[in-house]
Each structure stands twice: as structure tokens, then as C-alpha cells.
CSV table of C-alpha atoms in Angstrom, one decimal:
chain,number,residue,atom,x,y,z
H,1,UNK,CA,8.5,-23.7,-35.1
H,2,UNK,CA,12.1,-22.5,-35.5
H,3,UNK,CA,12.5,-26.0,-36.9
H,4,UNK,CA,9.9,-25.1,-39.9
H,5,UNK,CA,11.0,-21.7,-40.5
H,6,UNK,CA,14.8,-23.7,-41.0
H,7,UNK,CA,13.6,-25.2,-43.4
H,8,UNK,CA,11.7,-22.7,-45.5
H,9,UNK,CA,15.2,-21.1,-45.6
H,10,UNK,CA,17.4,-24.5,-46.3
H,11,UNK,CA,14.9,-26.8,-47.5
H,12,UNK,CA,16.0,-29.3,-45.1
H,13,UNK,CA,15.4,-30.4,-41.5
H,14,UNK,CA,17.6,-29.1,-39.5
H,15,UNK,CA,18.3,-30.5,-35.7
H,16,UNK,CA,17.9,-27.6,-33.1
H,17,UNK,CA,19.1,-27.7,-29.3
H,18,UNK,CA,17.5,-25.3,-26.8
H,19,UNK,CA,19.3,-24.1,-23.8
H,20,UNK,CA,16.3,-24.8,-21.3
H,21,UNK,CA,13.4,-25.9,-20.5
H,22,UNK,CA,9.8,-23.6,-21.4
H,23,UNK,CA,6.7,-25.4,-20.4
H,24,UNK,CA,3.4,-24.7,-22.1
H,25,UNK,CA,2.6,-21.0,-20.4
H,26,UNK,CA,6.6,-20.4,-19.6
H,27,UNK,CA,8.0,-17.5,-21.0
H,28,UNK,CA,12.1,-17.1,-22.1
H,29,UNK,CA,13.9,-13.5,-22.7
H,30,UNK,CA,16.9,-15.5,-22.8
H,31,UNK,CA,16.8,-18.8,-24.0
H,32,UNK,CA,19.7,-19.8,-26.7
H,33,UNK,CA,19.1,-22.2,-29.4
H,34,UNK,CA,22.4,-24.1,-31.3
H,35,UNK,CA,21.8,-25.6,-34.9
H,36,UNK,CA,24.1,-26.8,-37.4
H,37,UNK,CA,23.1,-25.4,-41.0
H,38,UNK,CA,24.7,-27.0,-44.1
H,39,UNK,CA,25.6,-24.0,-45.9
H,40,UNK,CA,27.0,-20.0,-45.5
H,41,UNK,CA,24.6,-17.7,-44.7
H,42,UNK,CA,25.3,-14.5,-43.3
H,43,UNK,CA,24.6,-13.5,-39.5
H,44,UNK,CA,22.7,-10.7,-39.7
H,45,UNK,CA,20.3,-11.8,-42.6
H,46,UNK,CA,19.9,-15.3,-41.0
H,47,UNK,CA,18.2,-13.3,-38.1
H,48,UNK,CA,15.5,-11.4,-40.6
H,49,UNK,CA,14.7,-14.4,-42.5
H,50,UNK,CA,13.8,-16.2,-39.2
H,51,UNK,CA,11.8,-13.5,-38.0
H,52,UNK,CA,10.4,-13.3,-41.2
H,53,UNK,CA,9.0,-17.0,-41.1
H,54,UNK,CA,8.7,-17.2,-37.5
H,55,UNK,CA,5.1,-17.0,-35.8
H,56,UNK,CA,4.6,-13.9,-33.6
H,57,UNK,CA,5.0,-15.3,-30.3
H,58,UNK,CA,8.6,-16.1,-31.0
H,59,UNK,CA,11.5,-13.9,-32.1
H,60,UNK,CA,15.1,-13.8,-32.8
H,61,UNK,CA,17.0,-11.7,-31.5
H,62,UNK,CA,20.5,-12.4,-32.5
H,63,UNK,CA,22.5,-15.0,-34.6
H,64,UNK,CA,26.3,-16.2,-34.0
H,65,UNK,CA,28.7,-18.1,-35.5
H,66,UNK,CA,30.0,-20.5,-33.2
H,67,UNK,CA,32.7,-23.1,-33.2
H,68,UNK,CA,31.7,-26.5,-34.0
H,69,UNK,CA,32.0,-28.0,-30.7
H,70,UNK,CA,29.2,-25.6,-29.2
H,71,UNK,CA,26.3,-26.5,-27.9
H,72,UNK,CA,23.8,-24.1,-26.5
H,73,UNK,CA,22.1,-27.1,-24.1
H,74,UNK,CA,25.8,-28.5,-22.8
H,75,UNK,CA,27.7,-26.1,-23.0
H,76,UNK,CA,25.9,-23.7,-21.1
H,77,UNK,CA,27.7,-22.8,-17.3
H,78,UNK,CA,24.3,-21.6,-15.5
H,79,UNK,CA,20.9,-21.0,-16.6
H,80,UNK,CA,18.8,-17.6,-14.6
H,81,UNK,CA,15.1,-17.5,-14.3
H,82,UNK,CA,12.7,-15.0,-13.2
H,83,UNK,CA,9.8,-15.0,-11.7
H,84,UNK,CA,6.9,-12.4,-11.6
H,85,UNK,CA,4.1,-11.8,-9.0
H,86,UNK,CA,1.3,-9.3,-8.8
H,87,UNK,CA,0.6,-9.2,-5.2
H,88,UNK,CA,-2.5,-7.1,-4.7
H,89,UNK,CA,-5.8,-7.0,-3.9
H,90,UNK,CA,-7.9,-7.3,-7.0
H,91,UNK,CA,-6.2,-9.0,-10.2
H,92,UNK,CA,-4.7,-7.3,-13.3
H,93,UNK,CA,-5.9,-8.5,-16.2
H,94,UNK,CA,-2.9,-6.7,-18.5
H,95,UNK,CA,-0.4,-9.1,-16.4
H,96,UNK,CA,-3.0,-12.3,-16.6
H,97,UNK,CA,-0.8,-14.3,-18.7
H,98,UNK,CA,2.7,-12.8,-17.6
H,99,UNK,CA,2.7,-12.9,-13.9
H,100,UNK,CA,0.8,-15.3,-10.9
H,101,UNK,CA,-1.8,-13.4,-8.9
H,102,UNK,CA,-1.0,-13.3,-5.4
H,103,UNK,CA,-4.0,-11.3,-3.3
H,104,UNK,CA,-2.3,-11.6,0.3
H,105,UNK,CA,0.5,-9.4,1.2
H,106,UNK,CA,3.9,-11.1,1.1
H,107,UNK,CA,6.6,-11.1,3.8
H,108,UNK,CA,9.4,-10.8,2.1
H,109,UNK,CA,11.7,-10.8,4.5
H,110,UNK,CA,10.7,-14.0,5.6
H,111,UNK,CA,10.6,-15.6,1.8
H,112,UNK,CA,14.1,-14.7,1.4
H,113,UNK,CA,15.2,-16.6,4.4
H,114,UNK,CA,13.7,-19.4,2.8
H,115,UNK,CA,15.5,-18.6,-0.2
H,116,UNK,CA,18.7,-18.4,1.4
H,117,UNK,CA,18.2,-22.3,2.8
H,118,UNK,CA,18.4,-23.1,-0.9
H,119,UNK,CA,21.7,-21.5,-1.9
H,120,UNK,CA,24.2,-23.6,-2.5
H,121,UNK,CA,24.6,-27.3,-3.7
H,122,UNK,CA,21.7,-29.3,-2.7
H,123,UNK,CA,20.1,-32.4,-3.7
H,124,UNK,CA,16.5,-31.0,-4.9
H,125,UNK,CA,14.6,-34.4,-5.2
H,126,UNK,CA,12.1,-32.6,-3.4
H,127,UNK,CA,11.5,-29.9,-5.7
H,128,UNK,CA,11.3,-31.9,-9.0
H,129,UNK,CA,7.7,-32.7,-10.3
H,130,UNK,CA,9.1,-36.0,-11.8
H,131,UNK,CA,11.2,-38.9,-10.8
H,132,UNK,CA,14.3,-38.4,-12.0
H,133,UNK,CA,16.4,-41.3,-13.1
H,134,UNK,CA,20.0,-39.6,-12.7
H,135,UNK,CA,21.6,-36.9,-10.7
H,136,UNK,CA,19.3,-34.5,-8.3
H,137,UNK,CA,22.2,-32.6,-6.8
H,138,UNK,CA,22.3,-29.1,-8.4
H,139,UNK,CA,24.2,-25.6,-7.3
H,140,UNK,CA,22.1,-22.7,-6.7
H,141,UNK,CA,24.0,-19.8,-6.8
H,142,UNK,CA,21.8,-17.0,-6.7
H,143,UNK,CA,18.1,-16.5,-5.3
H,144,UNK,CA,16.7,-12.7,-5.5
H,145,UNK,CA,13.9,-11.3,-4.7
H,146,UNK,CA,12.8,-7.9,-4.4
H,147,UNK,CA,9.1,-5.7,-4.7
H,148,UNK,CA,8.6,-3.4,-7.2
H,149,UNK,CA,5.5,-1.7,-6.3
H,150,UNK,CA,2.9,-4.2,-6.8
H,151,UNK,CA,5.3,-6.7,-8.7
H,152,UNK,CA,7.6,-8.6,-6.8
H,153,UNK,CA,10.6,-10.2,-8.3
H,154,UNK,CA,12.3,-13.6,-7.8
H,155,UNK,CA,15.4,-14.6,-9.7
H,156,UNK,CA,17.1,-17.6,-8.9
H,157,UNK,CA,20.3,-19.5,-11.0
H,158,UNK,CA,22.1,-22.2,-11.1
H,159,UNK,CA,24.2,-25.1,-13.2
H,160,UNK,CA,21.0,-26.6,-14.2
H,161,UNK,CA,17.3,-27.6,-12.7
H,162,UNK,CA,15.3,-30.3,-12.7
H,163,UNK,CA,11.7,-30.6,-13.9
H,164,UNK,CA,9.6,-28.1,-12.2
H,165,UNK,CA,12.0,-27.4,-9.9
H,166,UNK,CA,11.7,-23.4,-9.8
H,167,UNK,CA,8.1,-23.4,-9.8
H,168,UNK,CA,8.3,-25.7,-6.9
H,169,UNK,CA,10.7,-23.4,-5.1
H,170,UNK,CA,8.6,-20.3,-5.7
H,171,UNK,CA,5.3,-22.0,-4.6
H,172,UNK,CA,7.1,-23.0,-1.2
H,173,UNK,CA,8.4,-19.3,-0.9
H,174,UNK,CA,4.7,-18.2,-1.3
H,175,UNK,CA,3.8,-20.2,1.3
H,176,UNK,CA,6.7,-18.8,3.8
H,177,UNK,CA,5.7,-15.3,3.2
H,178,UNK,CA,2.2,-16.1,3.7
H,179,UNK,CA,3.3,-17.9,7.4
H,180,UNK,CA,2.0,-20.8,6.1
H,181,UNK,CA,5.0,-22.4,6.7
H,182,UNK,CA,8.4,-21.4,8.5
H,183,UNK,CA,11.3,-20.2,6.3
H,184,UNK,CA,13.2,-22.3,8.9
H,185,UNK,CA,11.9,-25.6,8.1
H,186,UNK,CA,13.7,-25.3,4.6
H,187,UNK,CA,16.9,-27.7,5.2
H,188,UNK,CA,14.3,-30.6,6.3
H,189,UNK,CA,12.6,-30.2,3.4
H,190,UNK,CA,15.4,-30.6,1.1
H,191,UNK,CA,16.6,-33.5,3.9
H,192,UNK,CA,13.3,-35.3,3.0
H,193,UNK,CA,14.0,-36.2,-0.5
H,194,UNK,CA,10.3,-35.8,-1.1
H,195,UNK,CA,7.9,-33.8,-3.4
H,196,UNK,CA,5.6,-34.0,-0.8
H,197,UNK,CA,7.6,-31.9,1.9
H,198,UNK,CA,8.3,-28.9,0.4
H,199,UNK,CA,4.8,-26.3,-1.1
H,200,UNK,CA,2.8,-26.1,-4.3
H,201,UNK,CA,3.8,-25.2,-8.1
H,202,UNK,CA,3.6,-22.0,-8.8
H,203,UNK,CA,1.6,-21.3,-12.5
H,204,UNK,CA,3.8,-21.3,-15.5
H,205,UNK,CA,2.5,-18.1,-16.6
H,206,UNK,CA,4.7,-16.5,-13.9
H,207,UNK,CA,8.2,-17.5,-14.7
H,208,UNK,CA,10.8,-16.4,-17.6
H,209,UNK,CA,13.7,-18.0,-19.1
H,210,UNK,CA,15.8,-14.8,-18.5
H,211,UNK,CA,19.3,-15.9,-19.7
H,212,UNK,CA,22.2,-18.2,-20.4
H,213,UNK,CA,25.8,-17.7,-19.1
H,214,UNK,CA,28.6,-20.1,-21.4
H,215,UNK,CA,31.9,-19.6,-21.4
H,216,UNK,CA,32.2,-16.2,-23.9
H,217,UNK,CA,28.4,-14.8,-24.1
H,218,UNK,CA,25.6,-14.3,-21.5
H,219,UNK,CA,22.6,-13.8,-23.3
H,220,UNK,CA,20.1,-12.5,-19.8
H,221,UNK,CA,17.5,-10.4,-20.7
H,222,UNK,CA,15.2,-8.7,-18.4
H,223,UNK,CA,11.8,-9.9,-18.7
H,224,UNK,CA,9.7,-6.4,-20.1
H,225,UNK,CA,7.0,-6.4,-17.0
H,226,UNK,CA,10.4,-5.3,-15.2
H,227,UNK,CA,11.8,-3.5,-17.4
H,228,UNK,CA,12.1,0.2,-16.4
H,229,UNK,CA,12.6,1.5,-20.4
G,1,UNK,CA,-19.5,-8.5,-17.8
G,2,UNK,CA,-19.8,-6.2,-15.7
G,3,UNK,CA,-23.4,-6.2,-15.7
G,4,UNK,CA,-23.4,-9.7,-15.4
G,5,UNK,CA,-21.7,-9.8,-11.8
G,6,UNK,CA,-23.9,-7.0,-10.9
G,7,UNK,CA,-27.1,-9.3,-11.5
G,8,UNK,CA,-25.3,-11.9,-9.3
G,9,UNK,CA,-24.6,-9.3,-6.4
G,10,UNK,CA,-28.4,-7.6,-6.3
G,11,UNK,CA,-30.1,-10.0,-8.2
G,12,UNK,CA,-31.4,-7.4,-10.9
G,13,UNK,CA,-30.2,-6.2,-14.3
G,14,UNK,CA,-28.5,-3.0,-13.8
G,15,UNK,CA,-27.6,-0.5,-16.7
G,16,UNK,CA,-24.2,0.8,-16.6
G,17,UNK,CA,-22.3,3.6,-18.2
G,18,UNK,CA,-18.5,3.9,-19.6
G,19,UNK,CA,-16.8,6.8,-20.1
G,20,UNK,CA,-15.2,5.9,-23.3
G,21,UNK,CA,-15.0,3.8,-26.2
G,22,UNK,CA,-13.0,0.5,-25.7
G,23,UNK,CA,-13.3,-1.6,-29.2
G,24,UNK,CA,-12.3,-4.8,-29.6
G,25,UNK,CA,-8.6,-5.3,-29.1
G,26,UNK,CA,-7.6,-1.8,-26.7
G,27,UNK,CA,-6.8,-1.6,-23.6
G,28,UNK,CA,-8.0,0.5,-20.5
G,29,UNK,CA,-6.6,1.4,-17.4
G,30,UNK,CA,-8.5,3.7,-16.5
G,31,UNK,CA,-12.0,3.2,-17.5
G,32,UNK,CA,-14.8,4.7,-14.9
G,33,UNK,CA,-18.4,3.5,-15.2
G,34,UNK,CA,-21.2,4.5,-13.6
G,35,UNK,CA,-24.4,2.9,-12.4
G,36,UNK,CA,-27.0,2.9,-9.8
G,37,UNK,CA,-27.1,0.6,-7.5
G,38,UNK,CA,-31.0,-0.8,-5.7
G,39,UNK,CA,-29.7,-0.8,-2.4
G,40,UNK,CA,-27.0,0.2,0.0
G,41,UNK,CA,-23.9,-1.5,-0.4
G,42,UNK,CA,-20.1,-0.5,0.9
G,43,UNK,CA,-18.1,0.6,-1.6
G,44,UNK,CA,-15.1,-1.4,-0.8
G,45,UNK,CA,-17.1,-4.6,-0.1
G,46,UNK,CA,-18.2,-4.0,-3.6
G,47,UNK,CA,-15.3,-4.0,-5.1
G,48,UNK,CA,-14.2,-7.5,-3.5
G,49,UNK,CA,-17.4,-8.7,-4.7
G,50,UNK,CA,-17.4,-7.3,-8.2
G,51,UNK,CA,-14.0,-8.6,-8.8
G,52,UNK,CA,-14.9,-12.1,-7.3
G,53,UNK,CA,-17.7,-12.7,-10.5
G,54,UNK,CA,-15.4,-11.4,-13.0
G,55,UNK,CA,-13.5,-13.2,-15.4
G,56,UNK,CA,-9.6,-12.3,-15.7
G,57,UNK,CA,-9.9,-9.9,-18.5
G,58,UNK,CA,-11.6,-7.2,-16.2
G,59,UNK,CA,-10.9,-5.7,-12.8
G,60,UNK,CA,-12.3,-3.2,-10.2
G,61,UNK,CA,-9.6,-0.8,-9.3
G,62,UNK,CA,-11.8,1.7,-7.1
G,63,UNK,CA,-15.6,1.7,-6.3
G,64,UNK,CA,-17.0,5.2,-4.9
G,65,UNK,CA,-20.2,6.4,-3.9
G,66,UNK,CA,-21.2,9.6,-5.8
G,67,UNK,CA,-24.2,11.9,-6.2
G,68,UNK,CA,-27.0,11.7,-8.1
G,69,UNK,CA,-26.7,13.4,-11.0
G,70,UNK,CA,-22.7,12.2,-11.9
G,71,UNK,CA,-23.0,10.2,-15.1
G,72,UNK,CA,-19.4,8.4,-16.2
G,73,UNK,CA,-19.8,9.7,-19.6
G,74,UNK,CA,-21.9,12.7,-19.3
G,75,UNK,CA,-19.5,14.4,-16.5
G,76,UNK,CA,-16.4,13.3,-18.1
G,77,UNK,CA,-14.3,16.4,-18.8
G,78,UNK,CA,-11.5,14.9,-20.5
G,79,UNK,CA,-10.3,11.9,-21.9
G,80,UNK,CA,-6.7,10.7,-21.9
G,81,UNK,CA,-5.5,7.3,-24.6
G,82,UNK,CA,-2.0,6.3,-24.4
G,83,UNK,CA,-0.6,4.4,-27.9
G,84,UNK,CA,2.3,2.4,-26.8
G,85,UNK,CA,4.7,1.0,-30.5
G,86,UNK,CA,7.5,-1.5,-30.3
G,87,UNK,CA,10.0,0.5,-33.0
G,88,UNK,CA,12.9,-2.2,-33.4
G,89,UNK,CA,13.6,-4.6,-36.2
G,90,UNK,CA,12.0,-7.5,-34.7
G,91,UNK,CA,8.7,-8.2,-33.7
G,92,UNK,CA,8.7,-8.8,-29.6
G,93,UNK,CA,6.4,-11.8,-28.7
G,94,UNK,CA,5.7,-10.8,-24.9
G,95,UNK,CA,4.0,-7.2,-26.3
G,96,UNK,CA,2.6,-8.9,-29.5
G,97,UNK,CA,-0.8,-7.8,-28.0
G,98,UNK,CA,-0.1,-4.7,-26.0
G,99,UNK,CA,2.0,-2.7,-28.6
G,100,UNK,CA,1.6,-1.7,-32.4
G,101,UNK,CA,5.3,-3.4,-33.8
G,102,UNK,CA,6.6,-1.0,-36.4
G,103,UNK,CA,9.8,-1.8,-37.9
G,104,UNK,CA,11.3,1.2,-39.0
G,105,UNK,CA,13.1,3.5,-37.4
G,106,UNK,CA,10.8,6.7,-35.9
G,107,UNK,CA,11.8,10.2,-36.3
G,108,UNK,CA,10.3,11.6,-33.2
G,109,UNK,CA,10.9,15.2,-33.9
G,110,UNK,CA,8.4,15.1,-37.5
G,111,UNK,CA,5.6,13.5,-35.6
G,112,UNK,CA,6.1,15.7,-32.9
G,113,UNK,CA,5.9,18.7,-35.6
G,114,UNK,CA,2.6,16.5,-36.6
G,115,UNK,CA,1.3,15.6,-33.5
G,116,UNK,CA,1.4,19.9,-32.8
G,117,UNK,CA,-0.8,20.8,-36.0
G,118,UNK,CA,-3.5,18.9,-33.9
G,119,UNK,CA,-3.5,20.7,-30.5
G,120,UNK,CA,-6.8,22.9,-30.0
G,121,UNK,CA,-10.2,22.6,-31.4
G,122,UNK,CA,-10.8,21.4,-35.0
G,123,UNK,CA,-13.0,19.1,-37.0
G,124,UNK,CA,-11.9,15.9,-36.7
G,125,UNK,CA,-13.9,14.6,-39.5
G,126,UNK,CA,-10.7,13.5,-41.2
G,127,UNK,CA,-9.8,11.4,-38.4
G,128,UNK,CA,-13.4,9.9,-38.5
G,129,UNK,CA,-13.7,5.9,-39.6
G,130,UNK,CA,-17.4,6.5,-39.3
G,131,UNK,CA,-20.1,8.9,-40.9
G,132,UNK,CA,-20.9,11.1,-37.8
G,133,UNK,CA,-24.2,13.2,-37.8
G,134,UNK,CA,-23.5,15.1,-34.8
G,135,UNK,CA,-20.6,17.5,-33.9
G,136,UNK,CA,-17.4,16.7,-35.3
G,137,UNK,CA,-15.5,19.3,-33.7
G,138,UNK,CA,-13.1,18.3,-31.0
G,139,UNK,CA,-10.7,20.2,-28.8
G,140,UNK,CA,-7.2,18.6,-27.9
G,141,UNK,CA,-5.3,19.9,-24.6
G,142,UNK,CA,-2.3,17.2,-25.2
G,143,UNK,CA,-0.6,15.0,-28.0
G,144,UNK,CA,2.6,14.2,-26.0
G,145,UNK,CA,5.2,11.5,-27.7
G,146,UNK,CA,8.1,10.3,-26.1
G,147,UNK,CA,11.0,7.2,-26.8
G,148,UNK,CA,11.4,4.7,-23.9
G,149,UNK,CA,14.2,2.4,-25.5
G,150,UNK,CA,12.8,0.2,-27.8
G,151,UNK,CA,9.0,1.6,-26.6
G,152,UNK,CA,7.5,4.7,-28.3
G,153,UNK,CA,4.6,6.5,-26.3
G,154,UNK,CA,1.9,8.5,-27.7
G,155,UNK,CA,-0.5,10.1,-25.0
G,156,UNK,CA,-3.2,12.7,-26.3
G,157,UNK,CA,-6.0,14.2,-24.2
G,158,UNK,CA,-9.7,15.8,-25.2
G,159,UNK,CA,-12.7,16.3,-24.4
G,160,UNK,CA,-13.6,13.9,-26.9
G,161,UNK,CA,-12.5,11.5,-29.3
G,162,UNK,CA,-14.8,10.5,-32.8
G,163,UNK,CA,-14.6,6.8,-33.6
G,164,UNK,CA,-11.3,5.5,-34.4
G,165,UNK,CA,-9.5,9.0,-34.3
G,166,UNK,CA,-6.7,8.2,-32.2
G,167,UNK,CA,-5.5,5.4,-34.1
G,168,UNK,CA,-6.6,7.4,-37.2
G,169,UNK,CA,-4.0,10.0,-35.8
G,170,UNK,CA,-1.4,7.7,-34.2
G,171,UNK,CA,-1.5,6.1,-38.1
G,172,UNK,CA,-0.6,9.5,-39.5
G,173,UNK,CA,1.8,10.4,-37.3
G,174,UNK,CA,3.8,7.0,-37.4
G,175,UNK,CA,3.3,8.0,-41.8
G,176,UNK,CA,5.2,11.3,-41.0
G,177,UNK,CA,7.7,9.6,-38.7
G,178,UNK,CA,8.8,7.3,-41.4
G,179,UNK,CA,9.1,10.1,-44.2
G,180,UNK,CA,6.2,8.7,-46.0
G,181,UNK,CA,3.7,12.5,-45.2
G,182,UNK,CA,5.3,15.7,-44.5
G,183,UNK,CA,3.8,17.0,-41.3
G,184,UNK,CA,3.3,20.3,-42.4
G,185,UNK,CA,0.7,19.0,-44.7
G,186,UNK,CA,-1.5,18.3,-41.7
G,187,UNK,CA,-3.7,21.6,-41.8
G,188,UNK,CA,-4.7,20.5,-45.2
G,189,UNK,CA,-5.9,17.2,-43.7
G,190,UNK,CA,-7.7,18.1,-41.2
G,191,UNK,CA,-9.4,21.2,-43.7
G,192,UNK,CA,-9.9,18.1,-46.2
G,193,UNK,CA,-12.6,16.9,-43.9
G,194,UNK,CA,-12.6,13.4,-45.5
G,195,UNK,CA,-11.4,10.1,-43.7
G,196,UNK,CA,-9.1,9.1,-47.0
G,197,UNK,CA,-6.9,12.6,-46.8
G,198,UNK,CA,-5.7,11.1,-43.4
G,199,UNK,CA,-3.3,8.0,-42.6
G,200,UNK,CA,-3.9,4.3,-42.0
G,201,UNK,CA,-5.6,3.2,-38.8
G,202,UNK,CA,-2.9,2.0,-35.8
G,203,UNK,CA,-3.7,-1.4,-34.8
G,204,UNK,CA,-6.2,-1.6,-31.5
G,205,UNK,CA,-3.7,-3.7,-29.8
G,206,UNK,CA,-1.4,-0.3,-29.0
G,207,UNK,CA,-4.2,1.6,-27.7
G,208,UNK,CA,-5.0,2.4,-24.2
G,209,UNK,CA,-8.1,4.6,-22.3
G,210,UNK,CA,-5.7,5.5,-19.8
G,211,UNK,CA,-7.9,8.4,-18.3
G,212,UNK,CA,-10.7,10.0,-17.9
G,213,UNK,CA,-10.7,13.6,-15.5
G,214,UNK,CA,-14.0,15.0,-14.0
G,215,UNK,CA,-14.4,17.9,-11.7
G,216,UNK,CA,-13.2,15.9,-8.4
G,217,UNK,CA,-11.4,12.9,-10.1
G,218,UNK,CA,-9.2,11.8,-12.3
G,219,UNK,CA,-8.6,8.2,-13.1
G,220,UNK,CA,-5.1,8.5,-14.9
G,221,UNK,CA,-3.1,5.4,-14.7
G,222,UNK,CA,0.1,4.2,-16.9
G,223,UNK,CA,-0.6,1.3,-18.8
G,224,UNK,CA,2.2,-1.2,-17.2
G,225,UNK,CA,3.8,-1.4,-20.4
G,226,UNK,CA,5.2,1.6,-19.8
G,227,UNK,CA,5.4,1.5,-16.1
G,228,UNK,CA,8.6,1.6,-14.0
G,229,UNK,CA,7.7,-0.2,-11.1
């Protein structure tokens, strides 16, 4: 869709490269996009004529000029999700398609020990939905949570992840703070190497690409079912 | 819907009734209905079981026993809507459905000076999208407006509300808060007592039953666009 509106504007296909992944149902405050264009065109107006072209459920919210070695998928240092749950009783249809439903009361105390297992580098075969062909090892260096009335909130970065990986890691957090399994059975299940040990995928309509770090720019957002303004 | 889990839980029809108007497209957080049920049944088992048969756009927040004679419409004292706009350049995906996007900038202080003219009782007939053949007259207790960052909120309170006459009023207001209607012109609107001497109609998608206050209850709650936790 950014790769039509492109081309309304330079009536050529341009090549674009996203920063992360966004599964069907996956939202993104954050993510970056890199494209070359093949002629000046200022900043600011770049941004309007996007937004102008661009279907409602995207939007741009800035445009920089980079230098030409940058590239928003490579040269990016960490990417941060976030992930939302409405833990309550009866659902909320407002949140349907922005957070996963959770009726029983999470432990988060006990979900965060979990999540402190996973800090650090790791190899997370057993967290990716797919077999992956190359490296599994990746460096978590941050994994949040915290409960905002009847939202709680998990946010978790690191150098990179692998398919599925977060909603794999928040469906086995579930789990620990529903004492379906112990938060202290965590290191075997990254030992095993195995989808199979560690808990379900959490829905896609739960988690947020909230930002970007590179070198000179973070672009992290706050998904607006947090937001306090 | 609602009347359809109903028929699954005591195996009859069962009329309900709704406080207020909810067209297609708005929102409501705190919508009360009332109906009678054939035989006992707890109230909080009820609600478990209500929520169980209905589909993801509706939930039960509450279910209490009453007297006889409490009708959800006829007892209703006051109603309360809440209009929540995005007011930034561009449009914002994640609220595309829960907020009127309106690009320019918002001068608070002239639809406040609007938003005043329209406090106490009046006909509303100007505000009306629909010939009316009863009462037209309507008394306003509240027409509150306030900026949240990017987030304007409009919350107005009566003791009733003609079809389409918040949005009729939300559409005038945004008019005077882009310069395009002076607000002191709005006696002469509502003394006009014809639909075209008022402003556009705000999109349903901003509009929120928030409310609705009886002698012993009041079912105020914040739509979570605007919530802080």
C-alpha cells in the first residue's frame, strides 16, 4: 500500500524495506520504513502526499532524509514490542481488535519471573513458529510488564526476533500467571530447543510494533490503549 | 442480540428496553437496558451467561435486580454522550473507528463560547436530522470540551437528546472552532428552528452514550479512548 501511493507520487515502483515484522492482526506505532526515491522532494510534503494516498489504516507520521547507506530493516540496533491484555471478567468489545481477552486474574508477579528467565542472549528455537534455517540466538534486553487497571502491559526488546517469537513468549507468560505452568521451568524450556516445550501463541490482535532504536533516531511510540493523553 | 441470548437463557422472546439511541457506527459505554425476566435468576450468574451468547461487539458490565415499575428509558433522568476527535494533521489508523479525524487546528476557546449558547432548555429543532412531531424542547445541564494531546473531548448531558443532535452540535461547534461560524451567531440558530441554519453532522464513529443517571444509578463510564488506565 505504501508501495502504490509511491507511485501515484513518482510514477514508478519504488522498493520499500520495513523495519519489522506485522502479521495480519499485528498492529505497529513504530515501525520505520527505508525507500530510495529517484528525485528531490521535500520532507515535510512527502509526508502529506502519502497520507493523502494512503488507506486509513495506515499513516505517516514523519519523513527523513537519510544517508545512502541506511536501511531501516539492517540497520536497526533493537526492535520493542508491546503487548496488550484486558484481563477481566466479561470482554470489551471497544478493545476487541486491539488487545487479547484474558478472563482469569493474572499473577503478575509470577509472569515476570518467567520473563526474567528470558533476558539476556538466548537461543529461542523454542519460541519461533517456523523452522528457521539460520541463527536462533537473539539478545533480549528488556521484558516489562505492568497492570494498568484492567489492561496489563508487556514490553519486551531485543536485536531482533524470530517468527512468532513474542507471541510465543507472551502465550507462555499467560500460562505462568495462570499456574499453569511454573515461571521456574523457563531455562528448560529454552534448553529444549523445541516449540513444543514452551505455551501457546498469543492472538495477533494483542501486540504492537512500538518502536525502532538505530544509531541516531528511536522512533517508539506508545500504543494509544496506553496512552494516558 | 441481546434478545437473542435472552431466548437461549429462558427459552422465550423477551422485550427489552435501552436507554438511548445508539445508530449505526457510535459507541456506548454505558448503555442500561431493561427487561423482565420469566423466572428467578441471580443477577451475577446472569451476567456470565449473557456475556457467554454474545458476540464480541456487546458486553454485560452489570446486571441488577430492580422494581417493578423502573423502565431503562422511561426512568432515565439524564443522558450523558462523549464525542471524542483526533485534531492532528494526519489521520491515526488505530482510532480510525473510535474518533472523528479533523485536520485542522481547533480553537477550543470559540467552541467553548459555542458550546455555552447551548446550556439550559431550548428547542432543539435546529439540531434535529428528523421531522419530530412531539416536543422538541430539550434542557442541557453540561456541554464540557477539553484537549487531551492530540484527543479533543466533547461531553454534553440532558434530559434528552432529538435524533442526531449531538453530532448536529459537535458539527457546529468543530465549524466555530475552525473559524468557519462565529459562535455568537448561535442564538440565531437555535431561534432559526430549521435543521439547515445549523452545522454538518460529526461522523458516528466519534460518538459515545457514555451515561445514563436515574434516581439511584448512574452508569457513567469513560470511553477507553480517553481513559488513563
Amino acid at each position: 500500500m505504501l508501495e502504490d501511493a509511491l507511485v501515484k507520487i513518482f510514477g514508478e515502483r519504488i522498493a520499500v524495506t520495513g523495519a519489522g515484522r506485522t502479521d495480519a492482526g499485528v498492529h505497529a506505532t513504530g515501525q520505520v520504513i527505508s525507500f530510495r526515491i529517484p528525485r528531490d522532494f521535500p520532507s515535510e510534503r512527502l509526508a502529506i502526499a502519502l497520507n493523502a494516498s494512503l488507506a486509513d489504516d495506515v499513516a505517516v507520521r514523519d519523513v527523513t532524509e537519510v544517508e545512502e547507506a541506511f536501511s531501516a530493516r539492517r540497520s536497526a540496533l533493537e526492535r520493542t514490542y508491546v503487548y496488550a491484555i484486558v484481563n477481566r471478567g466479561e470482554p470489551s468489545p471497544l478493545a476487541a481488535r486491539y488487545a487479547w481477552h484474558v478472563r482469569r486474574a493474572l499473577d503478575l508477579d509470577a509472569m515476570g519471573a518467567a520473563a526474567a528467565a528470558l533476558i539476556g542472549e538466548h537461543d529461542f528455537r523454542s519460541f519461533c513458529a517456523l523452522p528457521e534455517n539460520g541463527r536462533t540466538v537473539r539478545r533480549l534486553s528488556e521484558f516489562a510488564l505492568d497492570r494498568r487497571g484492567e489492561l496489563v502491559r508487556l514490553q519486551v526488546s531485543a536485536d531482533g526476533f524470530l517468527h512468532h517469537m513474542v507471541r510465543a513468549m507472551v502465550g507462555t507468560l499467560v500460562e505462568c500467571g495462570q499456574a499453569r505452568r511454573d515461571p521456574a521451568t523457563l531455562p528448560a524450556v529454552l534448553a529444549a530447543g523445541d516449540r513444543r516445550a514452551a505455551g501457546i501463541t498469543a492472538p495477533a490482535r494483542g501486540l504492537y510494533l512500538a518502536g525502532v532504536r538505530y544509531e541516531e533516531y528511536h522512533s517508539l511510540r506508545e500504543p494509544w490503549i496506553f496512552r494516558t493523553t
